[in-house]
Amino acid sequence: MSLGKTEVEYISRLAAIEVNESEVNDVAAKLSNILDLFSQMQATDTENVSPMAHPLDQVQRLRPDVVTAVDQHEKLQSVAPKVENDLYLVPQVIE
Amino acid sequence: MHNLTIKQMSEKLHAGEITSVQLTQHYLDRISQYDAELNAFVTVTPELAISMAEAADKMLAAGNGELLTGIPIAHKDIFCTDGVKTSCSSKMLDNFIAPYDAYVVEKLKKVGMPILGKTNMDEFAMGSTSESSYYGPTKNPWDLNAVPGGSSGGAAAVISAGLAPMATGTDTGGSIRQPASFCGITGIKPTYGSVSRFGIVAYASSFDQAGPMTRSAEDAAWMLNAMAGFDERDSTSLERETPDFAAELNQPLKGLKIGVPAEYFGEGLDSGVEDVVRNAIAEVEKLGAETVEVHLPNKDLAVPSYYVLAPAEASSNLSRFDGVRFGHRCEAPKDLEDLYKRSRSEGFGAEVKRRIMVGAYALSAGFYDAYYLKAQKLRRMVRDDFTKAFESCDVIMGPVAPSPAFNIGEKSDDQVSMYLSDLYTIPVNLAGLPGLSVPAGFVNNRPVGLHIVGPYFSEAKLLNIGHQYQQVTDWHKQMPEQYQ
Amino acid sequence: MSWEVVIGLEIHAQLTTQSKIFSGSSIAYGASPNSQASAIDLGMPGMLPVLNAGVIDKSISLGLALNAEIGRKSVFDRKNYMYPDLPKGYQTTQLEFPIVGQGSLEIDVDGEKKVIGVTRAHLEEDAGKSNHGVVPGMSGIDLNRAGTPLLEIVSDPDMSSAKEAVAYAKKMHELVQYLGICDGNMQEGSFRVDSNVSIRKPGEPFGTRTELKNINSFRFIEKAIEFEIERQIEVIENGGEVVQETRLYDSENDTTRSMRSKEEANDYRYFPCPDLLPVIITEEDIQAVKATMPELPDTKRIRFVSEFGLSDYDAEVLTGSRDMAEFFEAVVKATDNKDAKLCANWMTSGFAAAINKDNLAVTDAPITAEMLAGMLNRIMDDTISGKIAKQVFEAMWNGEGTADEIIEAKGLKQITDTGAIEALVDEVLANNQSQVEAYKGGQEKMMGYFVGQIMKASGGQANPGQVNKMLKEKLS
């Protein structure tokens, strides 16, 4: 399977990763090689096989509904790139 | 001191023949001496190590020491360490001082194991060579031109060169076992869910599993005892009593049935590696085991299945790196899209970007069934192959990787052939089974490991086999000359 | 030309848990920014979700109330998109296997009953909030709300007017509060209604729908839908096409307007969350919830009519909220069920009027059920008349004490002593000789005049029945 520029641009948007003009061909070629690897899966009949999401057939454990967290915003925000008035700052978003 | 087994170190510490400070300083000195050429550490934490060693000595003096108290350790830079940089070998987290400890780090801290530093790895654990690190590649102590394997390449090199007696690793597609094989050390990936993932920076959640990297199987058993256990903060952590992984170390191997899958000795396997592995199996047979032929017919489906599923999970797991709450943020973003795209493109390396893009594509509208769902079905088929194989054998033995360590740069531009070299380790991750790599010989002066895979929860048995094998061989005791 | 209107609602009900759906952070409203955002809520590296047991029980109880299938195996999925209020870059929600499956809810519009299908209800986490204007050109993100548990209740497209839509929304609003799974506070966003509206010619396939989002009162929901229906008719009748989009309601101008349309359609790349395992609900789990469930409003309404002989109207009003119904039943019980209708009258008029006037919740009323019952007991034993009771009620409301204390302090006890009443009657008759003559001459309406005078002389405290009886004796 061979990806074109349009597909690479679409993937770039989905992944929020910039692919500039000079990289498009290389990225397209490399991703296409990987998709070729994927195509090896198609020959196998999986009609009666159910998908497996987890290695072990465990079920979800539940946590009691109690508040256990304490306010740690100062420590947690110490690693944040841009904070003001305890808020994380991003370029203006318009609702 | 660095040639002692963990048990011997522990005895000396408890007897007061050496102190933790002395032992820790010894390793710190070796790190200063050798790490410049190996580049196995991202961060070395001498002050932290010594202060923890002092505390460990107090514990020992007060009689509160456990088996591993006072023995220093190196953590893979994927484990969050409170107050210490946790980079995942990525520019994205170059500035990230973790504000909490991973479960494993917390547990080993409590035991009193001084932290020497954080080891180098493939960026976000995506790789088989440790070349994709933002901090440059780690070198293989057996041959500085060779890769140490990956992604836990720093950890493997550190053990191999005697820069730490124990190291933590994680194994998503082979990242403990393959570098263990390449560096001539012992590494075990336990059953999925045995060791909590809390505080381990996620690559692919349904595969990621932490485990010990040590010189010997015996050392690994002691370390796994300290690492494993139920953790209520990880929904996939197994709620079962943690067994004593060292309990079976000395069991005889008489009557052990070794499954030898024909598919693991086929095309693409280096003949030297094949000889090493077959000799190792023959050695185990001498201890009373017998071999049976088994089949893993869907082995070839494992690699494509894994390289759909793991990147799909990764594409979602790594969406949190957006330059807002932690991690790299680009300069002066003009709008939200710019903030995301630039921060991520500057912060992630090429292979990480590739896997995020592939993963996003595999999940995208129109491709989900053909890629993601198909891969999940194949995952079950691969698992069922193992279930069936274990009906006629106790463990499966084979190679860890198709070749010994290759040269740095040799495969870095051909992703698919790099992916295909994970063909023996990946099926084990798809199934969630435990797998052990023990040193079994050399090819062209580069180490080669023996891969031992067992049913769920058979870690004690695998370590028993590894330990018995290491009683009659000395591959695990060999060190590269210049680091002896 | 007649148009058929098709409306489906998506309701987000915030569940009344103590902690978040996947972390131990508090969900209390109004905390300072990011003080309730833990490392897990912030999606920090290596952090993992663990499911809150509270959300499961609450979902099961809604499922039972809607006669819905309960998802015996429900699965959490990730909905992937990046936005600053979504810390992990995905929302954990349920796509293929929701916790509540197909059910239904009966509504009543102008006396007509209609059953509205409920497609499903699934659990998901809420996002954080963006604040604007803290720093020019920047938005400030507060993630306290991120991870708050929501139950998204999706209806079938079964409603055909704004009135029906609002009746359904109100009924669901009443239900979730009855069940105690949501506080229903629309101002704080605990109960959010999104309406999908389309029109079509009868018999034709569904038309293109628009979505009206986050309108925080039932009145505005009704107005917004009505406006939107008119707008769509106008668009189509003028030869245009309805565009699938989200529209916002502008209550000041009573119009809807298009939200800035997202550049491209989203591709959410849903897949099962690998950090969470399937949730298994057993028959025992369901029975355990059933055992602790409150009586549902419809059942209660029917019981109030049959057990207490109330009118349909009174039963409707009294079961309007669980607090009101419980207050009423407490009053009936404290008056030994002697006169439930009298209790109902006082609840629907005096009590309901007073809380409405002061804009209070039933539970915040200054009088308790026991206090109201204390007063009603004094009416029932003829200590006070209904008229005096109004005075007593007002005094109780103003915090002057219990009914007995007020009656005592103000001397409001009814005069039932025959001698005292006779004296009053004699006095009034003696002072009104000409009226007595007129009565005897056939003007029977004078009777009312005498009663009035006597009551006035007694300060309203004479027992009116006794007064009447005595008067008739004296004048015969």
mmCIF file of N, CA and C in Angstrom, chain C residues 178-238:
data_model
loop_
_atom_site.group_PDB
_atom_site.id
_atom_site.type_symbol
_atom_site.label_atom_id
_atom_site.label_comp_id
_atom_site.label_asym_id
_atom_site.label_seq_id
_atom_site.Cartn_x
_atom_site.Cartn_y
_atom_site.Cartn_z
ATOM 1 N N TYR C 178 -34.853 11.700 41.964
ATOM 2 C CA TYR C 178 -35.518 10.694 42.781
ATOM 3 C C TYR C 178 -34.571 9.581 43.164
ATOM 4 N N LEU C 179 -33.814 9.136 42.144
ATOM 5 C CA LEU C 179 -32.902 8.018 42.354
ATOM 6 C C LEU C 179 -31.690 8.440 43.182
ATOM 7 N N GLY C 180 -31.519 9.759 43.328
ATOM 8 C CA GLY C 180 -30.382 10.260 44.093
ATOM 9 C C GLY C 180 -29.067 10.076 43.353
ATOM 10 N N ILE C 181 -29.116 9.977 42.012
ATOM 11 C CA ILE C 181 -27.870 9.753 41.268
ATOM 12 C C ILE C 181 -27.319 11.038 40.658
ATOM 13 N N CYS C 182 -28.138 12.112 40.698
ATOM 14 C CA CYS C 182 -27.706 13.387 40.116
ATOM 15 C C CYS C 182 -28.435 14.487 40.879
ATOM 16 N N ASP C 183 -27.738 15.595 41.165
ATOM 17 C CA ASP C 183 -28.414 16.642 41.936
ATOM 18 C C ASP C 183 -29.297 17.528 41.056
ATOM 19 N N GLY C 184 -29.226 17.355 39.753
ATOM 20 C CA GLY C 184 -30.135 18.062 38.845
ATOM 21 C C GLY C 184 -29.860 19.544 38.689
ATOM 22 N N ASN C 185 -28.766 20.022 39.262
ATOM 23 C CA ASN C 185 -28.507 21.467 39.212
ATOM 24 C C ASN C 185 -28.074 21.891 37.796
ATOM 25 N N MET C 186 -28.996 22.561 37.093
ATOM 26 C CA MET C 186 -28.714 22.914 35.703
ATOM 27 C C MET C 186 -27.788 24.114 35.595
ATOM 28 N N GLN C 187 -27.845 25.003 36.583
ATOM 29 C CA GLN C 187 -26.978 26.183 36.547
ATOM 30 C C GLN C 187 -25.514 25.781 36.667
ATOM 31 N N GLU C 188 -25.238 24.789 37.526
ATOM 32 C CA GLU C 188 -23.857 24.351 37.722
ATOM 33 C C GLU C 188 -23.453 23.300 36.696
ATOM 34 N N GLY C 189 -24.381 22.989 35.782
ATOM 35 C CA GLY C 189 -24.038 22.053 34.709
ATOM 36 C C GLY C 189 -24.122 20.593 35.107
ATOM 37 N N SER C 190 -24.811 20.301 36.210
ATOM 38 C CA SER C 190 -24.930 18.899 36.629
ATOM 39 C C SER C 190 -25.910 18.119 35.770
ATOM 40 N N PHE C 191 -26.762 18.834 35.040
ATOM 41 C CA PHE C 191 -27.762 18.187 34.186
ATOM 42 C C PHE C 191 -27.825 18.996 32.902
ATOM 43 N N ARG C 192 -27.221 18.458 31.837
ATOM 44 C CA ARG C 192 -27.096 19.206 30.581
ATOM 45 C C ARG C 192 -27.889 18.507 29.480
ATOM 46 N N VAL C 193 -28.640 19.283 28.765
ATOM 47 C CA VAL C 193 -29.504 18.711 27.729
ATOM 48 C C VAL C 193 -29.055 19.195 26.349
ATOM 49 N N ASP C 194 -28.727 18.235 25.483
ATOM 50 C CA ASP C 194 -28.434 18.559 24.084
ATOM 51 C C ASP C 194 -29.588 18.016 23.251
ATOM 52 N N SER C 195 -30.125 18.849 22.344
ATOM 53 C CA SER C 195 -31.279 18.418 21.548
ATOM 54 C C SER C 195 -30.879 18.264 20.088
ATOM 55 N N ASN C 196 -31.246 17.123 19.515
ATOM 56 C CA ASN C 196 -31.052 16.915 18.077
ATOM 57 C C ASN C 196 -32.390 17.119 17.394
ATOM 58 N N VAL C 197 -32.449 18.085 16.498
ATOM 59 C CA VAL C 197 -33.723 18.472 15.899
ATOM 60 C C VAL C 197 -33.642 18.331 14.375
ATOM 61 N N SER C 198 -34.659 17.707 13.793
ATOM 62 C CA SER C 198 -34.754 17.686 12.332
ATOM 63 C C SER C 198 -36.229 17.691 11.947
ATOM 64 N N ILE C 199 -36.493 17.972 10.684
ATOM 65 C CA ILE C 199 -37.871 17.932 10.200
ATOM 66 C C ILE C 199 -37.922 17.099 8.930
ATOM 67 N N ARG C 200 -39.084 16.577 8.645
ATOM 68 C CA ARG C 200 -39.266 15.800 7.409
ATOM 69 C C ARG C 200 -40.743 15.791 7.055
ATOM 70 N N LYS C 201 -41.018 15.425 5.825
ATOM 71 C CA LYS C 201 -42.406 15.204 5.402
ATOM 72 C C LYS C 201 -42.797 13.821 5.887
ATOM 73 N N PRO C 202 -44.027 13.642 6.355
ATOM 74 C CA PRO C 202 -44.445 12.341 6.870
ATOM 75 C C PRO C 202 -44.104 11.230 5.869
ATOM 76 N N GLY C 203 -43.552 10.125 6.396
ATOM 77 C CA GLY C 203 -43.238 8.980 5.551
ATOM 78 C C GLY C 203 -41.881 9.057 4.892
ATOM 79 N N GLU C 204 -41.267 10.225 4.944
ATOM 80 C CA GLU C 204 -39.951 10.344 4.312
ATOM 81 C C GLU C 204 -38.846 10.006 5.297
ATOM 82 N N PRO C 205 -37.623 9.736 4.778
ATOM 83 C CA PRO C 205 -36.511 9.456 5.715
ATOM 84 C C PRO C 205 -36.181 10.687 6.561
ATOM 85 N N PHE C 206 -35.409 10.448 7.636
ATOM 86 C CA PHE C 206 -35.039 11.550 8.527
ATOM 87 C C PHE C 206 -34.346 12.672 7.765
ATOM 88 N N GLY C 207 -34.646 13.887 8.163
ATOM 89 C CA GLY C 207 -33.945 15.029 7.572
ATOM 90 C C GLY C 207 -32.614 15.240 8.272
ATOM 91 N N THR C 208 -31.815 16.168 7.767
ATOM 92 C CA THR C 208 -30.538 16.493 8.414
ATOM 93 C C THR C 208 -30.815 17.172 9.749
ATOM 94 N N ARG C 209 -30.087 16.749 10.775
ATOM 95 C CA ARG C 209 -30.374 17.306 12.096
ATOM 96 C C ARG C 209 -29.337 18.334 12.514
ATOM 97 N N THR C 210 -29.785 19.223 13.372
ATOM 98 C CA THR C 210 -28.843 20.139 14.011
ATOM 99 C C THR C 210 -28.892 19.847 15.507
ATOM 100 N N GLU C 211 -27.797 20.194 16.174
ATOM 101 C CA GLU C 211 -27.722 19.917 17.606
ATOM 102 C C GLU C 211 -27.702 21.228 18.384
ATOM 103 N N LEU C 212 -28.584 21.316 19.370
ATOM 104 C CA LEU C 212 -28.617 22.493 20.243
ATOM 105 C C LEU C 212 -27.978 22.081 21.554
ATOM 106 N N LYS C 213 -26.919 22.761 21.939
ATOM 107 C CA LYS C 213 -26.103 22.288 23.057
ATOM 108 C C LYS C 213 -26.188 23.145 24.307
ATOM 109 N N ASN C 214 -26.052 22.449 25.440
ATOM 110 C CA ASN C 214 -25.828 23.109 26.743
ATOM 111 C C ASN C 214 -26.741 24.293 27.042
ATOM 112 N N ILE C 215 -28.055 24.069 26.969
ATOM 113 C CA ILE C 215 -28.988 25.129 27.336
ATOM 114 C C ILE C 215 -29.420 24.843 28.768
ATOM 115 N N ASN C 216 -29.302 25.860 29.655
ATOM 116 C CA ASN C 216 -29.424 25.510 31.061
ATOM 117 C C ASN C 216 -30.771 25.798 31.729
ATOM 118 N N SER C 217 -31.874 25.879 30.953
ATOM 119 C CA SER C 217 -33.187 25.877 31.600
ATOM 120 C C SER C 217 -34.199 25.238 30.663
ATOM 121 N N PHE C 218 -35.235 24.641 31.268
ATOM 122 C CA PHE C 218 -36.247 23.963 30.449
ATOM 123 C C PHE C 218 -36.975 24.959 29.558
ATOM 124 N N ARG C 219 -37.196 26.160 30.072
ATOM 125 C CA ARG C 219 -37.911 27.165 29.300
ATOM 126 C C ARG C 219 -37.138 27.502 28.024
ATOM 127 N N PHE C 220 -35.821 27.665 28.178
ATOM 128 C CA PHE C 220 -35.012 28.004 27.013
ATOM 129 C C PHE C 220 -34.873 26.817 26.055
ATOM 130 N N ILE C 221 -34.874 25.600 26.625
ATOM 131 C CA ILE C 221 -34.814 24.426 25.740
ATOM 132 C C ILE C 221 -36.032 24.447 24.820
ATOM 133 N N GLU C 222 -37.197 24.703 25.419
ATOM 134 C CA GLU C 222 -38.429 24.719 24.629
ATOM 135 C C GLU C 222 -38.382 25.812 23.561
ATOM 136 N N LYS C 223 -37.967 26.993 23.983
ATOM 137 C CA LYS C 223 -37.908 28.119 23.032
ATOM 138 C C LYS C 223 -36.901 27.852 21.927
ATOM 139 N N ALA C 224 -35.737 27.300 22.311
ATOM 140 C CA ALA C 224 -34.687 27.044 21.323
ATOM 141 C C ALA C 224 -35.160 26.034 20.281
ATOM 142 N N ILE C 225 -35.809 24.967 20.759
ATOM 143 C CA ILE C 225 -36.280 23.947 19.813
ATOM 144 C C ILE C 225 -37.347 24.560 18.900
ATOM 145 N N GLU C 226 -38.264 25.320 19.495
ATOM 146 C CA GLU C 226 -39.312 25.940 18.675
ATOM 147 C C GLU C 226 -38.711 26.845 17.613
ATOM 148 N N PHE C 227 -37.733 27.635 18.032
ATOM 149 C CA PHE C 227 -37.097 28.514 17.065
ATOM 150 C C PHE C 227 -36.430 27.703 15.966
ATOM 151 N N GLU C 228 -35.731 26.647 16.388
ATOM 152 C CA GLU C 228 -34.967 25.838 15.437
ATOM 153 C C GLU C 228 -35.891 25.148 14.422
ATOM 154 N N ILE C 229 -37.046 24.683 14.897
ATOM 155 C CA ILE C 229 -38.004 24.056 13.973
ATOM 156 C C ILE C 229 -38.438 25.079 12.916
ATOM 157 N N GLU C 230 -38.788 26.267 13.377
ATOM 158 C CA GLU C 230 -39.209 27.328 12.459
ATOM 159 C C GLU C 230 -38.104 27.657 11.459
ATOM 160 N N ARG C 231 -36.889 27.727 11.996
ATOM 161 C CA ARG C 231 -35.756 28.077 11.139
ATOM 162 C C ARG C 231 -35.554 27.028 10.050
ATOM 163 N N GLN C 232 -35.620 25.755 10.462
ATOM 164 C CA GLN C 232 -35.399 24.681 9.472
ATOM 165 C C GLN C 232 -36.498 24.690 8.402
ATOM 166 N N ILE C 233 -37.749 24.905 8.840
ATOM 167 C CA ILE C 233 -38.852 24.956 7.873
ATOM 168 C C ILE C 233 -38.603 26.068 6.864
ATOM 169 N N GLU C 234 -38.173 27.209 7.416
ATOM 170 C CA GLU C 234 -37.949 28.348 6.548
ATOM 171 C C GLU C 234 -36.821 28.070 5.545
ATOM 172 N N VAL C 235 -35.736 27.473 6.056
ATOM 173 C CA VAL C 235 -34.601 27.151 5.174
ATOM 174 C C VAL C 235 -35.065 26.258 4.029
ATOM 175 N N ILE C 236 -35.790 25.188 4.399
ATOM 176 C CA ILE C 236 -36.187 24.213 3.363
ATOM 177 C C ILE C 236 -37.233 24.802 2.409
ATOM 178 N N GLU C 237 -38.190 25.505 2.986
ATOM 179 C CA GLU C 237 -39.242 26.050 2.119
ATOM 180 C C GLU C 237 -38.717 27.127 1.191
ATOM 181 N N ASN C 238 -37.575 27.715 1.549
ATOM 182 C CA ASN C 238 -36.962 28.678 0.642
ATOM 183 C C ASN C 238 -35.963 28.020 -0.299
#
